Every structure is written in C-alpha cells, then in structure tokens.
Coordinates of C-alpha atoms in Angstrom, one line a residue:
M83 CA 13.1 4.4 -18.9
L84 CA 10.1 6.6 -19.4
A85 CA 8.0 7.8 -16.4
A86 CA 5.3 10.3 -15.9
F87 CA 5.2 13.1 -13.3
C88 CA 2.6 15.6 -12.3
D89 CA 4.7 18.8 -11.8
A90 CA 1.6 21.0 -11.2
P91 CA -2.2 20.6 -11.3
G92 CA -3.3 19.9 -14.9
R93 CA 0.2 19.1 -16.1
L94 CA 1.7 15.7 -16.8
D95 CA 5.3 15.4 -18.0
V96 CA 6.7 12.1 -19.4
R97 CA 10.5 12.0 -19.2
Q98 CA 13.5 9.8 -19.1
V99 CA 14.6 8.6 -15.6
V100 CA 17.0 5.9 -14.4
E101 CA 15.6 2.4 -14.3
P102 CA 15.0 1.1 -10.8
V103 CA 17.2 -1.7 -9.3
P104 CA 15.7 -4.2 -6.8
G105 CA 17.2 -4.4 -3.4
P106 CA 16.9 -7.5 -1.1
G107 CA 13.4 -8.8 -0.9
E108 CA 12.3 -6.6 -3.9
V109 CA 11.5 -7.1 -7.5
V110 CA 11.3 -4.8 -10.5
V111 CA 8.1 -5.2 -12.5
R112 CA 7.8 -4.3 -16.1
V113 CA 4.5 -2.4 -16.1
R114 CA 2.0 -3.7 -18.7
S115 CA -1.1 -1.8 -17.4
C116 CA -1.7 0.9 -14.9
G117 CA -5.2 2.3 -14.3
I118 CA -6.0 6.0 -13.7
C119 CA -7.8 6.2 -10.4
G120 CA -10.3 8.9 -9.1
S121 CA -7.7 9.9 -6.5
D122 CA -5.2 10.5 -9.3
L123 CA -7.8 12.9 -10.9
H124 CA -8.1 14.7 -7.5
F125 CA -4.4 15.8 -7.6
F126 CA -4.5 16.4 -11.4
H127 CA -7.4 18.8 -11.0
G128 CA -5.8 20.5 -8.0
A129 CA -8.1 19.3 -5.3
L130 CA -5.2 17.5 -3.6
P131 CA -1.4 18.3 -3.7
P132 CA 0.3 16.4 -6.6
P133 CA 2.8 13.8 -5.5
S134 CA 6.5 14.5 -5.9
V135 CA 7.0 11.0 -7.2
C136 CA 5.8 9.1 -10.3
P137 CA 2.1 8.4 -9.7
G138 CA 0.0 5.4 -10.5
H139 CA -1.0 2.6 -8.1
E140 CA -3.3 0.3 -10.1
I141 CA -0.4 -1.8 -11.4
S142 CA -0.1 -5.1 -13.2
G143 CA 2.9 -6.4 -15.2
E144 CA 5.7 -9.0 -15.4
V145 CA 8.5 -9.5 -13.0
Y146 CA 11.6 -8.2 -14.8
E147 CA 14.4 -8.4 -12.2
V148 CA 14.5 -10.2 -8.8
G149 CA 16.4 -9.0 -5.7
Q150 CA 18.1 -11.3 -3.2
G151 CA 15.7 -13.4 -1.3
A152 CA 12.6 -12.6 -3.4
A153 CA 10.6 -15.8 -4.1
L154 CA 9.6 -14.8 -7.6
R155 CA 11.0 -15.4 -11.1
P156 CA 11.5 -13.1 -14.1
G157 CA 8.4 -13.4 -16.3
D158 CA 6.0 -14.1 -13.5
R159 CA 2.8 -12.1 -14.2
V160 CA 1.7 -10.2 -11.1
A161 CA -0.7 -7.6 -9.7
V162 CA 0.9 -5.1 -7.4
E163 CA -0.6 -4.3 -4.0
P164 CA 0.9 -0.8 -3.7
L165 CA 1.6 -0.7 0.0
V166 CA 5.1 -0.6 1.5
V167 CA 4.8 -1.5 5.2
C168 CA 7.1 -2.3 8.1
R169 CA 5.8 -5.9 8.6
E170 CA 6.8 -5.6 12.3
C171 CA 4.3 -3.5 14.1
V172 CA 1.1 -4.8 15.8
Y173 CA -1.0 -3.8 12.8
C174 CA 1.2 -5.6 10.3
R175 CA 1.4 -8.7 12.5
T176 CA -2.4 -8.9 12.9
G177 CA -3.1 -8.4 9.2
D178 CA -4.2 -4.8 9.4
Y179 CA -1.1 -3.6 7.6
Q180 CA -3.1 -0.8 5.9
L181 CA -3.0 0.9 9.3
C182 CA 0.8 0.6 9.7
R183 CA 2.2 3.9 10.9
H184 CA 5.2 3.6 8.6
F185 CA 3.3 2.6 5.5
Q186 CA 3.9 4.2 2.1
I187 CA 1.8 4.1 -1.0
L188 CA 3.3 3.5 -4.4
G189 CA 2.4 6.4 -6.6
A190 CA 1.9 8.8 -3.7
M191 CA 5.0 8.5 -1.5
V192 CA 7.3 6.3 -3.6
D193 CA 7.4 5.9 -7.3
G194 CA 4.4 4.2 -8.9
G195 CA 3.3 2.6 -12.1
F196 CA 2.9 5.3 -14.7
A197 CA 6.3 4.2 -15.9
E198 CA 7.9 1.4 -17.9
F199 CA 9.3 -0.2 -14.7
V200 CA 8.5 0.0 -11.0
R201 CA 10.3 -1.4 -7.9
V202 CA 8.1 -3.1 -5.4
P203 CA 8.5 -5.4 -2.3
A204 CA 8.2 -9.0 -3.4
Y205 CA 5.5 -9.5 -0.8
A206 CA 3.3 -7.0 -2.7
A207 CA 3.5 -8.9 -6.0
F208 CA 0.5 -11.3 -6.2
P209 CA 0.6 -13.9 -9.1
L210 CA -2.2 -13.5 -11.6
P211 CA -4.5 -16.5 -12.1
A212 CA -4.1 -18.3 -15.4
G213 CA -7.1 -16.7 -17.1
V214 CA -6.4 -13.1 -16.1
D215 CA -4.1 -11.0 -18.3
C216 CA -2.3 -7.9 -17.2
E217 CA -5.0 -5.6 -18.4
V218 CA -7.7 -7.2 -16.2
G219 CA -5.1 -7.7 -13.5
A220 CA -4.7 -4.0 -13.1
L221 CA -8.3 -4.0 -11.8
T222 CA -7.2 -6.0 -8.8
E223 CA -6.3 -2.9 -6.8
P224 CA -9.6 -1.1 -7.1
L225 CA -11.6 -4.4 -6.7
A226 CA -9.6 -5.2 -3.5
V227 CA -10.6 -1.7 -2.1
T228 CA -14.2 -2.7 -2.4
V229 CA -13.7 -6.2 -1.0
H230 CA -12.1 -4.6 2.0
A231 CA -15.1 -2.3 2.5
V232 CA -17.6 -5.1 2.1
R233 CA -15.8 -7.1 4.7
L234 CA -15.6 -4.1 7.1
A235 CA -19.3 -3.2 6.8
P236 CA -19.9 -6.2 6.9
V237 CA -22.2 -7.1 4.0
R238 CA -24.0 -10.4 4.9
F239 CA -26.0 -13.0 3.0
G240 CA -29.5 -11.5 2.2
H241 CA -28.6 -7.9 2.8
R242 CA -29.9 -5.0 0.7
V243 CA -27.0 -2.7 -0.2
L244 CA -26.9 0.8 -1.7
I245 CA -23.8 1.9 -3.6
L246 CA -23.4 5.7 -3.9
G247 CA -21.4 6.5 -7.0
G248 CA -21.0 5.1 -10.5
G249 CA -17.2 5.3 -11.0
T250 CA -14.9 2.3 -11.1
I251 CA -15.0 1.9 -7.3
G252 CA -18.8 2.1 -7.2
L253 CA -19.2 -0.4 -10.0
L254 CA -16.7 -2.8 -8.5
A255 CA -18.5 -2.4 -5.1
V256 CA -21.6 -3.7 -6.8
A257 CA -19.8 -6.9 -7.8
A258 CA -18.1 -7.3 -4.4
A259 CA -21.4 -6.9 -2.5
R260 CA -23.1 -9.5 -4.8
A261 CA -20.2 -11.8 -4.2
A262 CA -20.6 -11.4 -0.4
G263 CA -24.2 -12.6 -0.7
A264 CA -26.2 -9.4 -0.9
A265 CA -29.7 -10.2 -2.1
E266 CA -30.2 -6.8 -3.6
V267 CA -27.7 -4.1 -4.7
W268 CA -28.9 -0.7 -5.7
A269 CA -26.6 1.9 -7.3
T270 CA -26.7 5.6 -7.9
V271 CA -25.0 6.9 -11.1
R272 CA -24.9 10.1 -13.1
H273 CA -24.4 8.8 -16.7
S274 CA -26.2 6.3 -18.9
H275 CA -23.1 4.3 -19.6
Q276 CA -22.5 3.9 -15.9
A277 CA -26.1 2.7 -15.5
G278 CA -25.5 -0.1 -18.0
A279 CA -22.2 -1.0 -16.4
A280 CA -23.9 -1.2 -12.9
V281 CA -26.4 -3.7 -14.2
A282 CA -23.6 -5.7 -15.8
M283 CA -21.8 -5.8 -12.5
G284 CA -25.0 -7.1 -10.7
A285 CA -27.0 -4.1 -9.7
S286 CA -30.7 -5.0 -9.2
R287 CA -31.8 -1.3 -9.4
V288 CA -30.1 1.8 -10.6
F289 CA -31.0 5.4 -9.8
T290 CA -29.8 8.4 -11.8
D291 CA -28.5 11.0 -9.5
P292 CA -29.9 13.6 -8.9
A293 CA -32.9 13.1 -11.1
D294 CA -34.1 10.0 -9.2
A295 CA -33.5 11.5 -5.7
T296 CA -37.1 11.4 -4.8
A297 CA -37.5 7.8 -6.1
L298 CA -34.5 6.7 -4.1
A299 CA -35.8 8.2 -0.9
A300 CA -39.1 6.5 -1.4
A301 CA -37.4 3.2 -2.1
T302 CA -35.2 3.2 0.9
T303 CA -38.2 4.1 3.1
E304 CA -40.3 1.3 1.8
H305 CA -37.4 -1.2 1.6
P306 CA -34.8 -0.4 4.3
V307 CA -31.1 -0.6 3.2
D308 CA -28.8 -2.5 5.5
V309 CA -25.5 -1.1 4.2
V310 CA -24.6 2.0 2.2
I311 CA -21.2 2.1 0.6
E312 CA -20.1 5.7 -0.3
T313 CA -17.7 5.9 -3.1
V314 CA -18.0 9.5 -4.4
G315 CA -15.9 11.7 -2.1
G316 CA -14.6 15.0 -3.4
A317 CA -16.9 17.8 -2.3
A318 CA -20.1 15.7 -2.4
D319 CA -22.7 15.6 0.4
T320 CA -22.8 11.8 0.2
I321 CA -22.2 11.0 3.8
N322 CA -25.3 12.9 4.8
E323 CA -27.1 11.1 1.9
A324 CA -25.9 7.7 3.1
V325 CA -27.1 8.3 6.7
Q326 CA -30.4 9.4 5.3
H327 CA -30.9 6.2 3.3
V328 CA -29.5 3.5 5.6
R329 CA -31.9 1.8 8.0
P330 CA -31.8 2.4 11.7
G331 CA -28.9 0.4 13.1
G332 CA -27.4 0.0 9.7
T333 CA -23.9 0.7 8.5
V334 CA -22.3 3.3 6.2
A335 CA -18.9 2.4 4.7
V336 CA -17.0 5.4 3.5
L337 CA -14.6 4.8 0.5
G338 CA -14.6 8.2 -1.3
V339 CA -11.6 10.4 -1.0
F340 CA -12.9 13.8 0.2
S341 CA -11.1 16.9 -0.8
T342 CA -13.3 19.1 1.5
M343 CA -14.7 18.6 5.0
P344 CA -17.9 16.7 4.5
S345 CA -21.0 17.7 6.4
L346 CA -22.9 15.4 8.7
N347 CA -26.3 15.6 10.4
A348 CA -25.1 14.3 13.8
L349 CA -28.7 14.3 15.2
F350 CA -29.9 12.0 12.4
L351 CA -26.9 9.8 12.9
L352 CA -27.6 9.6 16.7
M353 CA -31.4 8.9 16.4
K354 CA -30.9 6.1 13.9
E355 CA -27.9 4.7 15.7
V356 CA -26.0 4.4 12.4
R357 CA -22.5 3.0 12.4
I358 CA -20.0 4.7 10.1
V359 CA -16.8 2.9 9.2
G360 CA -14.0 4.3 7.2
S361 CA -12.3 1.9 4.8
L362 CA -8.7 2.4 3.8
T363 CA -7.2 0.3 1.0
Y364 CA -7.0 -3.4 1.8
G365 CA -5.4 -5.9 4.3
R366 CA -5.4 -9.5 5.4
P367 CA -8.0 -9.9 8.2
D368 CA -7.9 -13.7 7.8
P369 CA -5.7 -16.2 5.9
R370 CA -7.0 -14.7 2.6
A371 CA -5.9 -11.2 1.8
D372 CA -8.4 -8.8 0.2
F373 CA -6.1 -8.8 -2.8
E374 CA -6.3 -12.6 -3.1
I375 CA -10.1 -12.5 -3.0
A376 CA -10.1 -9.8 -5.7
L377 CA -7.9 -12.0 -7.9
H378 CA -10.3 -14.9 -7.3
L379 CA -13.3 -12.8 -8.5
L380 CA -11.4 -11.6 -11.5
G381 CA -10.3 -15.1 -12.4
A382 CA -13.9 -16.4 -12.3
E383 CA -15.2 -13.8 -14.8
P384 CA -12.3 -11.9 -16.4
E385 CA -14.3 -10.8 -19.5
R386 CA -17.1 -9.4 -17.4
Y387 CA -14.6 -7.1 -15.6
R388 CA -12.7 -6.2 -18.8
K389 CA -15.8 -4.4 -20.0
L390 CA -15.1 -1.7 -17.4
I391 CA -11.9 -0.8 -19.2
T392 CA -13.3 1.7 -21.7
H393 CA -10.1 3.5 -23.0
R394 CA -6.5 2.6 -23.4
V395 CA -3.7 5.1 -24.0
P396 CA 0.1 4.7 -24.3
L397 CA 2.3 6.2 -21.6
R398 CA 3.6 8.9 -23.9
D399 CA 0.0 10.1 -24.3
I400 CA -1.0 9.9 -20.6
A401 CA -2.2 13.5 -20.6
R402 CA -5.0 12.5 -23.0
G403 CA -5.8 9.5 -20.7
F404 CA -6.3 11.8 -17.8
A405 CA -8.5 14.1 -19.9
L406 CA -10.6 11.1 -20.9
A407 CA -10.8 9.8 -17.3
G408 CA -12.0 13.2 -16.1
D409 CA -14.7 13.6 -18.8
K410 CA -17.5 11.1 -18.2
R411 CA -19.3 12.5 -21.2
A412 CA -16.7 10.6 -23.2
G413 CA -18.1 7.4 -21.9
S414 CA -15.1 6.6 -19.8
I415 CA -15.1 4.3 -16.8
K416 CA -11.6 2.9 -16.4
V417 CA -8.8 4.4 -18.5
S418 CA -5.7 2.1 -18.7
V419 CA -2.2 3.4 -19.4
T420 CA 0.0 0.9 -21.3
P421 CA 3.6 0.9 -22.4
D422 CA 4.4 2.5 -25.8

C-alpha cells in the first residue's frame, strides 16, 4: 500500500509499504479521509520533531479486515479515535484514558492515517451515523477535542465564551460551546474566510486579531467572559491574552500545542483567581464518550460542518496539501487527504 512519511521538516515522501494485518481485538481500516491537523504542520515546519511513523490522526474510513474478537464487520463505516491505551490502569478504568501512562497516538507513535490502510484497536473505531459520510466523519477527531475542552472548563448554560484562534479547532470550539448552552460565543481570527466560518459555526461576535485588540479588550471589560478557550499554541502569547480577557474567577482552557515555553503574568493570574485547565484529546468522563458526542453533533448538521473542508488532495499529492494547510492566504481551513 501507499503511505506518507515526514523524513525531515518540509519533506513528505509517499512510498510503498506492507499492508497492516489485524491482531486480536484489532481491525484494519481502509482510509477514506484523513485531515491535516495544526499539530501536523508543527512537525512539518520544524517546530516539533517529525514522527518516525506514518502521520495522520484525523481518520475516517471503512473496516477492511477484522481480527479475532473484534465486534465489527468489513464495510462498516467508522471514525477512528487515534488513542491506543492499556484499558487496565486507574485512568482507563475511570474514563480518563487520555491520561493513560502507556497511551500511544496514531500518527505520532504508531502508524497513522496518511496511508491507504491503518490498523487500529476495535474499541477505537466508532460507527458513523447514517447521515455522515467519511469526509465529514474525519472531523470527528478535532470536534471531539473541543467537546472535551468544553466539558473540562466547563461551559455552562448562559455562559459567555471567547475562543482564541480561527483554525479548525477554534471554529469547532465555537460549535461545541454553542451546543453546550453558551449564550454568546466570541472568536478571534486572522483572516476574512475564518471570520465567515466562525459566524457559520455560531459565533455571535468576531474580532480580527490583532487589528481588533483594543475593541476586544473593551468588550471583555464591559461584558465579562466566563470561559476562554485557547486554540492557537505555537509561539503565541495567547495564555497571557486569555488570562487578561477572562473574568475574575473564570476559566481558561488550553488546547493549543505550544512549540515554545509560553509566558504568563502570574500576578494577574493570582489577583483574578483564574483557573487554567489543560485539555488533552478526549475521553469518556460519563457513559457518553467525547467521540460519541462529536458524532452526534456531526450527524445533526453534516452539511454545516462539511463547509469547513476547503481543500481535498490525493495521498500522492500530500505535499501540496500540507502547503495549502500552512498558507491561510489560500483560504484553507481543513485540508482533507483522500485515497488516489
């Protein structure tokens, strides 16, 4: 089969490798769509070390081959939760399996979805709702990330929420906050196409960063923000910005993957008694997993979410896909990699 590898920053190589074979409790999924994530761009641009395995963790496809004991059938359409965990430790047994000390991430530690086939644990393959195709299904992973953050904050009915960042995670966080009952959701973006997408996802007010910095500061002073969700990461100063804008006693949820040590005004943090919570991937804090909630949201309005997929490239042309994903002037939001 064909699979992509990032052998060095800025370089993607698509080559022939041996097809995976499922072991007990595993399935092999024929990949139909795999999204390019902001964290993928971090290693592609050299901000983080590239993985030694095939990358790609926003995966959707069809079950191709079933291992012994796996309760799935060939042809089942699934979204893949890209976590391999022990299922035995206290974190796994209480639903916080994202904190498992033995966990591995598909596309980072084991082979991921920028390939024609990928091997995954059967428990990580979530059936797609009837109205959700594999293209929209690949959005389950980033949407579940935001569902998890909204739960951790938590965003409650009537809250005013500020989302920092207009990438895929930021835009999906707008939708997740609205679904949780937020009365108002504000968003900061850098590009006009992100502003339009934020409104489509449910944002009640959009600020263009950094041009509207003064307006945002005035707005959060006049109308205090209960929760700020940070989705930028990288080398940005957004944790300080979040602490500045959240109300006294409010919460900052950090989703962005930082490539440098972020600064923080600890005195401001202390005087406002701000709570900062890190949010890592997704879990199952109650009978419904974050992935299941994300699938429910996608199933309710699949065409609304499909609008976030701005570009599609075949696996053989994945380098062009990464170039598009990294150049927001091209109007990209989510770039989807599909089979040839």
